[in-house]
Coordinates of C-alpha atoms in Angstrom, one line a residue:
L41 CA 0.0 0.0 0.0
P42 CA 1.2 3.5 -0.7
L43 CA 2.0 5.8 2.1
L44 CA -0.5 8.5 2.8
S45 CA 2.0 11.1 1.5
D46 CA 2.2 9.2 -1.8
V47 CA -1.5 9.0 -2.5
G48 CA -1.6 11.8 -5.0
S49 CA -4.4 11.3 -7.4
N50 CA -4.5 7.5 -7.1
P51 CA -8.2 6.7 -6.9
S52 CA -7.8 3.2 -5.3
A53 CA -5.5 4.6 -2.6
I54 CA -7.9 7.5 -1.9
D55 CA -10.7 4.9 -1.6
Y56 CA -8.7 2.8 0.8
Y57 CA -7.8 5.6 3.1
S58 CA -11.3 6.9 3.0
R59 CA -12.4 3.5 4.3
V60 CA -9.8 3.7 7.0
A61 CA -11.1 7.1 8.1
S62 CA -14.7 5.8 8.0
N63 CA -13.8 2.8 10.2
L64 CA -12.1 5.1 12.7
A65 CA -15.3 7.2 12.8
G66 CA -17.5 4.2 13.2
A67 CA -15.4 3.0 16.1
G68 CA -16.1 6.4 17.8
R69 CA -12.5 7.6 17.4
L70 CA -13.6 10.9 16.0
G71 CA -10.2 12.6 16.7
D72 CA -8.3 10.0 14.8
F73 CA -10.9 10.2 12.0
L74 CA -10.1 14.0 11.7
I75 CA -6.4 13.4 11.6
A76 CA -6.8 10.8 8.8
A77 CA -9.3 12.9 6.9
E78 CA -7.1 16.0 7.1
G79 CA -4.0 14.1 6.0
L80 CA -5.9 12.5 3.1
R81 CA -7.2 15.8 2.0
A82 CA -3.7 17.4 2.1
A83 CA -2.1 14.4 0.3
S84 CA -4.7 14.1 -2.5
G85 CA -5.4 17.8 -2.9
D86 CA -9.0 16.7 -3.6
A87 CA -11.7 18.2 -1.5
G88 CA -14.1 15.7 -3.1
F89 CA -12.7 12.9 -0.9
A90 CA -15.4 13.7 1.6
A91 CA -17.9 12.1 -0.7
R92 CA -16.1 8.8 -0.2
I93 CA -16.6 8.8 3.6
N94 CA -19.1 6.2 4.7
W95 CA -21.9 8.3 6.3
R96 CA -23.4 5.4 8.1
L97 CA -20.2 4.7 10.0
L98 CA -19.7 8.4 10.6
S99 CA -23.3 8.6 12.1
R100 CA -22.7 5.6 14.3
G101 CA -19.5 7.2 15.6
V102 CA -21.3 10.5 16.4
V103 CA -24.0 8.7 18.4
A104 CA -21.3 6.7 20.3
A105 CA -19.3 9.9 21.0
L106 CA -22.5 11.6 22.3
R107 CA -23.1 8.7 24.7
E108 CA -19.5 8.5 26.0
H109 CA -18.2 12.1 25.9
G110 CA -21.3 14.3 25.6
L111 CA -22.5 17.1 23.3
P112 CA -19.5 19.5 23.7
H113 CA -17.2 16.8 22.3
V114 CA -19.4 16.2 19.3
L115 CA -19.8 20.0 18.6
E116 CA -16.0 20.4 18.6
F117 CA -15.8 17.5 16.2
L118 CA -18.4 19.0 13.9
R119 CA -16.6 22.3 13.8
D120 CA -13.3 20.7 13.0
A121 CA -14.8 18.5 10.4
D122 CA -16.5 21.4 8.7
R123 CA -13.1 23.3 8.7
I124 CA -11.4 20.5 6.7
G125 CA -14.3 20.1 4.2
V126 CA -16.2 17.2 5.8
H127 CA -19.6 18.6 6.3
A128 CA -20.6 16.0 8.8
T129 CA -24.0 17.6 9.8
V130 CA -25.2 17.0 6.2
M131 CA -23.9 13.4 6.2
L132 CA -25.5 12.4 9.5
D133 CA -28.4 9.9 9.3
A134 CA -31.8 10.4 11.0
D135 CA -30.7 8.5 14.2
A136 CA -27.6 10.6 14.6
S137 CA -29.4 13.9 13.9
D138 CA -32.1 12.9 16.4
A139 CA -29.5 12.1 19.0
V140 CA -27.9 15.5 18.6
A141 CA -31.2 17.2 18.8
A142 CA -32.2 15.3 21.9
A143 CA -28.9 16.3 23.6
C144 CA -29.8 19.9 22.9
R145 CA -33.3 19.6 24.2
Q146 CA -31.9 18.1 27.4
L147 CA -29.9 21.3 28.0
L148 CA -33.1 23.2 27.5
D149 CA -35.1 21.0 29.8
E150 CA -32.4 21.5 32.5
R151 CA -32.5 25.2 31.7
I152 CA -28.8 25.4 31.0
M153 CA -29.6 28.2 28.6
A154 CA -26.1 29.6 27.8
E155 CA -24.8 26.2 26.8
F156 CA -28.0 25.5 24.8
V157 CA -27.6 28.7 22.8
E158 CA -23.9 28.0 22.2
A159 CA -24.8 24.5 20.9
I160 CA -27.5 25.8 18.6
E161 CA -25.1 28.5 17.3
A162 CA -22.4 25.9 16.6
L163 CA -24.9 23.5 14.9
A164 CA -26.3 26.3 12.7
N165 CA -22.8 27.3 11.6
C166 CA -22.2 23.7 10.6
G167 CA -25.4 23.6 8.5
F168 CA -27.5 21.6 10.9
F169 CA -31.3 22.1 10.7
V170 CA -31.6 23.8 14.1
K171 CA -35.2 25.0 13.6
G172 CA -36.3 21.3 13.9
I173 CA -34.8 20.9 17.3
V174 CA -37.3 23.0 19.2
D175 CA -39.8 25.8 18.3
P176 CA -37.6 28.9 18.5
M177 CA -40.4 30.9 20.0
D178 CA -40.7 28.5 22.9
V179 CA -37.1 29.2 23.8
L180 CA -37.5 33.0 23.4
K181 CA -40.5 32.9 25.8
I182 CA -38.1 31.4 28.4
F183 CA -35.8 34.4 27.9
V184 CA -38.7 36.7 28.1
R185 CA -39.7 35.2 31.5
K186 CA -36.1 35.4 32.6
R187 CA -36.1 39.1 31.6
D188 CA -33.0 38.4 29.4
P189 CA -33.3 40.4 26.2
D190 CA -29.6 40.0 25.4
M191 CA -29.7 36.2 25.2
A192 CA -33.1 36.5 23.4
I193 CA -31.5 38.7 20.7
R194 CA -28.5 36.4 20.4
Y195 CA -30.7 33.3 20.0
A196 CA -33.1 34.9 17.5
R197 CA -30.3 36.0 15.2
I198 CA -29.3 32.3 14.7
F199 CA -32.4 31.8 12.4
P200 CA -33.1 33.0 8.9
H201 CA -36.5 34.4 10.0
S202 CA -34.8 36.4 12.9
Q203 CA -36.7 39.6 12.1
L204 CA -40.1 37.9 12.8
L205 CA -38.7 36.2 15.9
L206 CA -37.4 39.5 17.2
C207 CA -40.7 41.2 16.5
N208 CA -42.5 38.4 18.4
T209 CA -40.0 38.7 21.3
M210 CA -40.5 42.4 21.5
E211 CA -44.3 42.0 21.7
A212 CA -43.9 39.2 24.3
F213 CA -41.9 41.7 26.5
G214 CA -44.6 44.3 25.8
K215 CA -47.3 42.0 27.0
R216 CA -45.5 41.7 30.3
K217 CA -45.1 45.5 30.4
E218 CA -41.3 45.1 30.2
L219 CA -40.9 48.3 28.1
K220 CA -37.1 48.6 28.7
H221 CA -36.5 45.2 27.4
A222 CA -38.9 45.6 24.5
L223 CA -37.0 48.8 23.5
K224 CA -33.7 46.9 23.6
V225 CA -35.1 44.2 21.2
F226 CA -36.5 47.0 19.0
G227 CA -33.0 48.6 18.8
A228 CA -31.4 45.3 17.8
L229 CA -34.1 44.8 15.2
K230 CA -33.4 48.3 13.8
D231 CA -29.7 47.7 13.7
Q232 CA -30.1 44.4 11.9
L233 CA -32.4 45.9 9.3
G234 CA -30.1 48.9 8.8
G235 CA -33.2 51.1 9.3
I236 CA -36.7 51.2 10.7
N237 CA -39.2 48.6 9.7
M238 CA -42.8 50.1 9.8
F239 CA -44.3 46.9 11.3
A240 CA -41.8 46.9 14.1
C241 CA -42.2 50.6 14.6
R242 CA -46.0 50.2 14.9
S243 CA -45.5 47.3 17.3
I244 CA -43.2 49.2 19.6
I245 CA -45.5 52.2 19.7
D246 CA -48.4 49.9 20.6
I247 CA -46.2 48.4 23.3
C248 CA -45.5 51.9 24.6
S249 CA -49.3 52.5 24.7
H250 CA -49.8 49.2 26.6
C251 CA -47.1 50.2 29.1
G252 CA -48.6 53.7 29.6
S253 CA -45.6 55.5 28.1
S254 CA -47.0 57.9 25.5
V255 CA -43.8 60.0 25.8
Q256 CA -41.7 57.1 24.6
A257 CA -44.1 56.6 21.7
R258 CA -43.7 60.2 20.7
I259 CA -39.9 59.8 20.9
I260 CA -40.0 56.9 18.5
F261 CA -42.2 58.8 16.1
E262 CA -39.9 61.8 16.2
G263 CA -37.0 59.5 15.4
L264 CA -38.8 58.5 12.2
L265 CA -39.3 62.1 11.2
A266 CA -35.7 62.9 12.0
E267 CA -34.6 60.3 9.6
K268 CA -36.9 61.7 7.0
I269 CA -39.0 58.6 7.0
T270 CA -42.7 59.0 6.2
P271 CA -44.7 56.9 8.6
N272 CA -47.6 54.9 7.2
T273 CA -51.3 55.2 8.3
H274 CA -50.9 52.3 10.8
V275 CA -48.0 54.0 12.6
F276 CA -49.9 57.2 12.8
N277 CA -52.9 55.4 14.2
S278 CA -50.8 53.6 16.8
L279 CA -49.3 56.9 17.9
M280 CA -52.6 58.6 18.2
N281 CA -54.1 55.7 20.1
A282 CA -51.1 55.9 22.6
N283 CA -51.9 59.6 23.1
A284 CA -55.7 59.3 23.1
H285 CA -55.7 61.2 26.4
S286 CA -54.2 64.3 24.8
M287 CA -56.5 66.0 22.4
S288 CA -54.2 68.8 21.4
Y289 CA -51.3 66.4 20.5
N290 CA -53.5 64.0 18.6
F291 CA -55.0 66.7 16.4
S292 CA -51.5 68.1 15.7
V293 CA -50.5 64.6 14.6
Y294 CA -53.7 64.3 12.5
K295 CA -52.8 67.6 10.7
H296 CA -49.2 66.4 10.2
M297 CA -50.6 63.3 8.7
Q298 CA -52.5 65.3 6.2
K299 CA -49.5 67.5 5.5
L300 CA -47.4 64.5 4.6
G301 CA -50.1 63.2 2.3
V302 CA -50.8 60.1 4.4
R303 CA -54.5 59.2 4.0
P304 CA -56.4 58.6 7.3
D305 CA -58.5 55.4 7.4
L306 CA -61.5 54.5 9.5
A307 CA -59.3 53.6 12.5
S308 CA -57.8 57.1 12.4
Y309 CA -61.2 58.8 12.7
N310 CA -62.3 56.3 15.4
I311 CA -59.2 57.2 17.5
L312 CA -60.0 60.9 17.1
L313 CA -63.5 60.2 18.3
K314 CA -62.1 58.3 21.2
T315 CA -59.8 61.3 22.0
C316 CA -62.7 63.7 21.9
C317 CA -64.7 61.4 24.1
N318 CA -61.9 61.3 26.7
A319 CA -61.6 65.1 26.6
R320 CA -65.4 65.5 26.8
E321 CA -65.2 67.6 23.6
F322 CA -68.7 66.6 22.4
N323 CA -69.1 69.3 19.7
T324 CA -65.8 68.4 18.1
A325 CA -66.7 64.7 18.2
Q326 CA -70.0 65.5 16.5
E327 CA -68.1 67.5 13.8
I328 CA -65.8 64.5 13.1
Y329 CA -68.7 62.1 13.0
E330 CA -70.5 64.3 10.4
E331 CA -67.4 64.4 8.4
M332 CA -67.2 60.6 8.6
K333 CA -70.8 60.2 7.5
K334 CA -70.1 62.5 4.5
K335 CA -67.1 60.3 3.5
E336 CA -69.3 57.2 3.9
H337 CA -71.8 58.8 1.6
D338 CA -69.0 59.5 -1.0
G339 CA -67.9 55.9 -0.7
I340 CA -64.5 56.7 0.9
L341 CA -65.2 55.2 4.3
K342 CA -67.5 52.5 5.7
L343 CA -68.4 53.2 9.3
D344 CA -68.2 50.3 11.8
V345 CA -69.7 49.4 15.1
F346 CA -66.8 51.0 17.0
T347 CA -67.6 54.4 15.4
Y348 CA -71.3 54.2 16.4
S349 CA -70.5 52.9 19.8
T350 CA -68.0 55.7 20.5
M351 CA -70.5 58.3 19.4
M352 CA -73.2 56.8 21.6
K353 CA -70.8 57.0 24.5
V354 CA -70.0 60.6 23.7
F355 CA -73.7 61.5 23.7
A356 CA -74.4 59.4 26.7
E357 CA -71.8 61.3 28.8
A358 CA -73.2 64.6 27.5
K359 CA -76.7 63.5 28.5
M360 CA -77.8 64.0 24.9
W361 CA -80.2 61.0 24.6
K362 CA -81.9 62.2 21.5
M363 CA -78.6 62.4 19.6
A364 CA -77.7 59.0 20.9
S365 CA -81.0 57.7 19.6
N366 CA -80.3 59.2 16.2
I367 CA -77.1 57.2 16.1
K368 CA -79.2 54.0 16.4
D369 CA -81.3 55.2 13.5
D370 CA -78.1 55.9 11.5
M371 CA -77.0 52.3 12.1
R372 CA -80.2 50.8 11.0
A373 CA -80.3 53.0 7.9
V374 CA -77.0 51.5 6.7
G375 CA -77.9 48.0 7.8
A376 CA -75.5 47.9 10.8
R377 CA -76.6 45.8 13.7
L378 CA -76.3 47.1 17.3
N379 CA -74.1 45.0 19.6
L380 CA -73.9 44.8 23.4
V381 CA -71.7 47.9 23.6
T382 CA -73.9 50.1 21.5
W383 CA -77.1 49.0 23.3
S384 CA -75.4 49.6 26.7
S385 CA -74.3 53.0 25.6
L386 CA -77.8 53.9 24.5
I387 CA -79.3 52.6 27.8
N388 CA -76.7 54.8 29.5
A389 CA -77.7 57.8 27.5
Y390 CA -81.3 57.6 28.6
A391 CA -80.3 56.7 32.2
N392 CA -77.8 59.6 32.5
S393 CA -80.6 62.0 31.3
G394 CA -82.8 60.8 34.1
L395 CA -85.1 58.9 31.7
V396 CA -85.3 55.6 33.6
D397 CA -88.5 54.5 31.9
G398 CA -86.9 55.2 28.5
A399 CA -83.8 53.2 29.5
I400 CA -86.0 50.2 30.4
E401 CA -87.8 50.5 27.0
I402 CA -84.4 50.5 25.3
L403 CA -83.5 47.4 27.3
E404 CA -86.6 45.7 26.1
E405 CA -85.9 46.8 22.5
M406 CA -82.4 45.4 22.9
I407 CA -83.9 42.0 23.7
R408 CA -86.4 42.1 20.8
D409 CA -83.4 42.9 18.5
G410 CA -81.8 39.6 19.6
C411 CA -79.0 41.0 21.8
Q412 CA -78.6 39.2 25.2
P413 CA -78.5 41.8 28.0
T414 CA -75.8 41.3 30.7
A415 CA -75.8 42.4 34.3
P416 CA -74.1 45.8 33.5
C417 CA -77.2 46.8 31.4
F418 CA -79.4 46.3 34.4
N419 CA -76.9 48.0 36.7
I420 CA -76.9 51.2 34.6
I421 CA -80.6 51.6 35.3
L422 CA -80.3 50.8 39.0
T423 CA -77.4 53.3 39.2
A424 CA -79.5 56.0 37.6
L425 CA -82.3 55.4 40.2
V426 CA -79.8 55.6 43.0
K427 CA -78.2 58.9 41.7
S428 CA -81.7 60.4 41.5
C429 CA -82.4 59.2 45.1
Q430 CA -85.2 56.9 44.0
Y431 CA -84.0 54.2 46.5
D432 CA -87.3 52.4 47.0
R433 CA -87.9 52.1 43.2
A434 CA -84.4 50.7 42.8
F435 CA -85.2 48.0 45.3
R436 CA -88.6 47.3 43.8
L437 CA -87.2 47.0 40.3
F438 CA -84.4 44.8 41.5
N439 CA -86.7 42.5 43.4
S440 CA -89.1 42.3 40.4
W441 CA -86.2 41.3 38.1
I442 CA -84.9 38.7 40.5
E443 CA -88.4 37.1 41.0
F444 CA -90.0 37.5 37.6
G445 CA -87.1 38.4 35.2
I446 CA -87.9 40.9 32.5
K447 CA -90.9 40.1 30.2
V448 CA -90.7 41.2 26.6
S449 CA -93.3 40.7 23.9
L450 CA -92.0 39.5 20.5
S451 CA -93.6 38.9 17.2
L452 CA -93.0 35.6 15.4
E453 CA -90.5 37.3 13.1
Q454 CA -88.6 38.7 16.1
K455 CA -88.7 35.3 17.9
G456 CA -87.4 33.6 14.8
S457 CA -84.4 36.0 14.4
L458 CA -83.1 35.4 17.9
P459 CA -79.6 33.8 17.9
D460 CA -79.4 30.2 19.0
N461 CA -77.4 31.0 22.1
F462 CA -80.0 33.6 23.4
T463 CA -80.9 32.7 27.0
F464 CA -84.4 33.0 28.4
C465 CA -86.0 31.1 31.3
E466 CA -89.7 31.1 30.2
E467 CA -91.9 31.5 27.2
H468 CA -95.6 32.3 27.1
P469 CA -98.1 32.8 24.2
G470 CA -98.6 36.4 23.3
T471 CA -101.1 38.4 21.3
N472 CA -101.5 38.1 17.5
G473 CA -99.6 34.8 17.4
G474 CA -96.6 36.4 19.1
T475 CA -94.8 35.2 22.2
I476 CA -93.7 36.6 25.6
L477 CA -90.1 35.8 26.7
V478 CA -88.9 36.0 30.2
V479 CA -85.2 36.9 30.3
P480 CA -83.4 36.1 33.6
F481 CA -81.5 38.7 35.6
R482 CA -78.3 37.5 37.2
P483 CA -77.0 40.1 39.6
T484 CA -73.2 40.6 40.2
V485 CA -71.2 42.0 43.1
T486 CA -71.5 45.4 41.4
T487 CA -75.3 45.1 41.4
Y488 CA -75.4 44.5 45.2
N489 CA -72.9 47.4 45.7
I490 CA -75.4 49.7 43.9
L491 CA -78.2 48.5 46.2
M492 CA -76.1 49.1 49.3
M493 CA -75.6 52.7 48.2
A494 CA -79.4 52.8 47.9
C495 CA -79.7 52.1 51.7
G496 CA -78.8 55.6 52.6
T497 CA -78.0 55.6 56.4
N498 CA -79.8 52.4 57.1
D499 CA -76.9 50.2 58.1
E500 CA -79.1 47.2 59.0
R501 CA -80.6 47.2 55.5
A502 CA -77.1 47.5 53.9
K503 CA -75.8 44.6 56.0
S504 CA -78.9 42.6 54.9
V505 CA -78.0 43.3 51.2
M506 CA -74.5 42.1 51.8
N507 CA -75.8 38.9 53.4
E508 CA -78.0 38.3 50.4
M509 CA -75.0 38.7 48.2
K510 CA -73.2 36.0 50.1
R511 CA -76.2 33.7 50.1
N512 CA -76.2 34.0 46.3
G513 CA -72.6 32.7 46.2
L514 CA -71.0 36.1 45.6
C515 CA -68.1 37.5 47.7
P516 CA -68.1 41.1 48.8
D517 CA -65.2 43.1 47.4
R518 CA -63.3 46.1 48.7
I519 CA -66.0 48.5 47.3
S520 CA -68.7 46.5 49.2
W521 CA -66.9 46.9 52.5
S522 CA -66.1 50.5 51.8
I523 CA -69.7 51.3 51.2
L524 CA -70.8 49.5 54.3
M525 CA -68.2 51.3 56.5
D526 CA -69.3 54.6 55.0
I527 CA -72.9 53.8 56.0
Y528 CA -71.8 52.8 59.5
G529 CA -69.9 56.0 59.8
T530 CA -72.9 58.1 58.6
S531 CA -75.2 56.3 61.0
K532 CA -72.6 56.7 63.8
N533 CA -72.4 52.9 64.3
R534 CA -68.8 52.8 65.7
N535 CA -68.6 49.1 66.4
G536 CA -70.0 48.2 62.9
A537 CA -67.4 50.6 61.3
I538 CA -64.5 48.9 63.2
Q539 CA -65.7 45.4 62.2
G540 CA -66.1 46.7 58.6
T541 CA -62.5 48.0 58.7
Q542 CA -61.2 44.6 59.8
K543 CA -63.2 42.8 57.1
N544 CA -61.9 45.3 54.5
A545 CA -58.3 44.7 55.6
T546 CA -58.9 40.9 55.2
C547 CA -60.3 41.5 51.7
W548 CA -57.2 43.6 50.7
N549 CA -54.9 40.8 52.0
K550 CA -56.7 38.2 49.9
T551 CA -56.4 40.3 46.7

């Protein structure tokens, strides 16, 4: 046999020494395999010798080395093999690949995170399909829980779809209100892209809003303008939503939006309505709403339920029940169906205006329209009675709803249009072939709190209401105990107030 140094381009000699190298690998002698393979390559000058390596023996040797020496030894081998032109990760069979992946997952299970990331980096550099080892986002969530943005960034950058992973990681930090870490990931994403990505920019502004930092949202936006980048409509909307508490700022942003030629969409106008509602600028809200209706008439916009709900809320707070009722007519004119929010806002508009009977009629109309009322709908009416000092009527109405529910007459057509999940406890024949539905009333802790406020200075009655709450399986909250203590104080019941203070302290400790 020729010496290794005399192999040259002799094919039979190259085959022979390739078999020798393969057998060394199969015996688990990976270091000797590398020496033989490197010598063979140097002697033959042929990088194609790697194709003559027996991949089955190589795979067997890797599995044996994993078992005897562990993952670091195999990773070192794979790096050295890659350096001399033997791309071992590509040559491994399924069993060997699975064994390597399992060793990586074991590091993850034991939360040895630094070594896990180093292993994935090494495998990725050698061409191993690292995405199949474990879902990258599952790993990134661990770093989010550990509040470790640096390691999250390092791990995400291993993968080809690192931009998406970084965006998701940024949002994950945002959900936990870890704004500092989310901003760090955003900075890494910006550096990687060599500029600002609009989707990432919108996401980080939304995160700032979620974390209550409208100032940081403004800083990010100003950074866009400083780089002479024109934000898109979605970024403008996110910025205005983050600053919905500041009417002057949002309208300046809206004007800047128009100046840059960025066309506002429905969400833009809805956020402006929300801003006006927060600022209690009812006239401005109405002007915007009229402008939106004109655009809808011209086919530019299509108003949605959020628009109508916001306007109803605006008019409800302004005690403009007629205007709120007109919104309902506008919705029906365009075929839009009122939902729970719009009906609740309309009930509130009547109740805030002191029109309790009108609010009850709206509640009945809501049922006829097929919208299931919830406890807050009833609570709005009870609150209106308490605010107008109609305490006895509040109790009578509550007791009537508890005992009999709320009875509503429906035509056959209305009955047939009710959704399948509409809940009612009784049904009786009505007039003209119609039907009478009895819709149940299920009070909440808030309901009983309202009734306690209707007790005035009668501490015994308030205590009785609280006991009834408990009998119905509800637990008094801090507001319940605060109301009771206030009544005890007003009625000069010192002992009751002390007991209430102790109970309230217990409630605080539990929560």
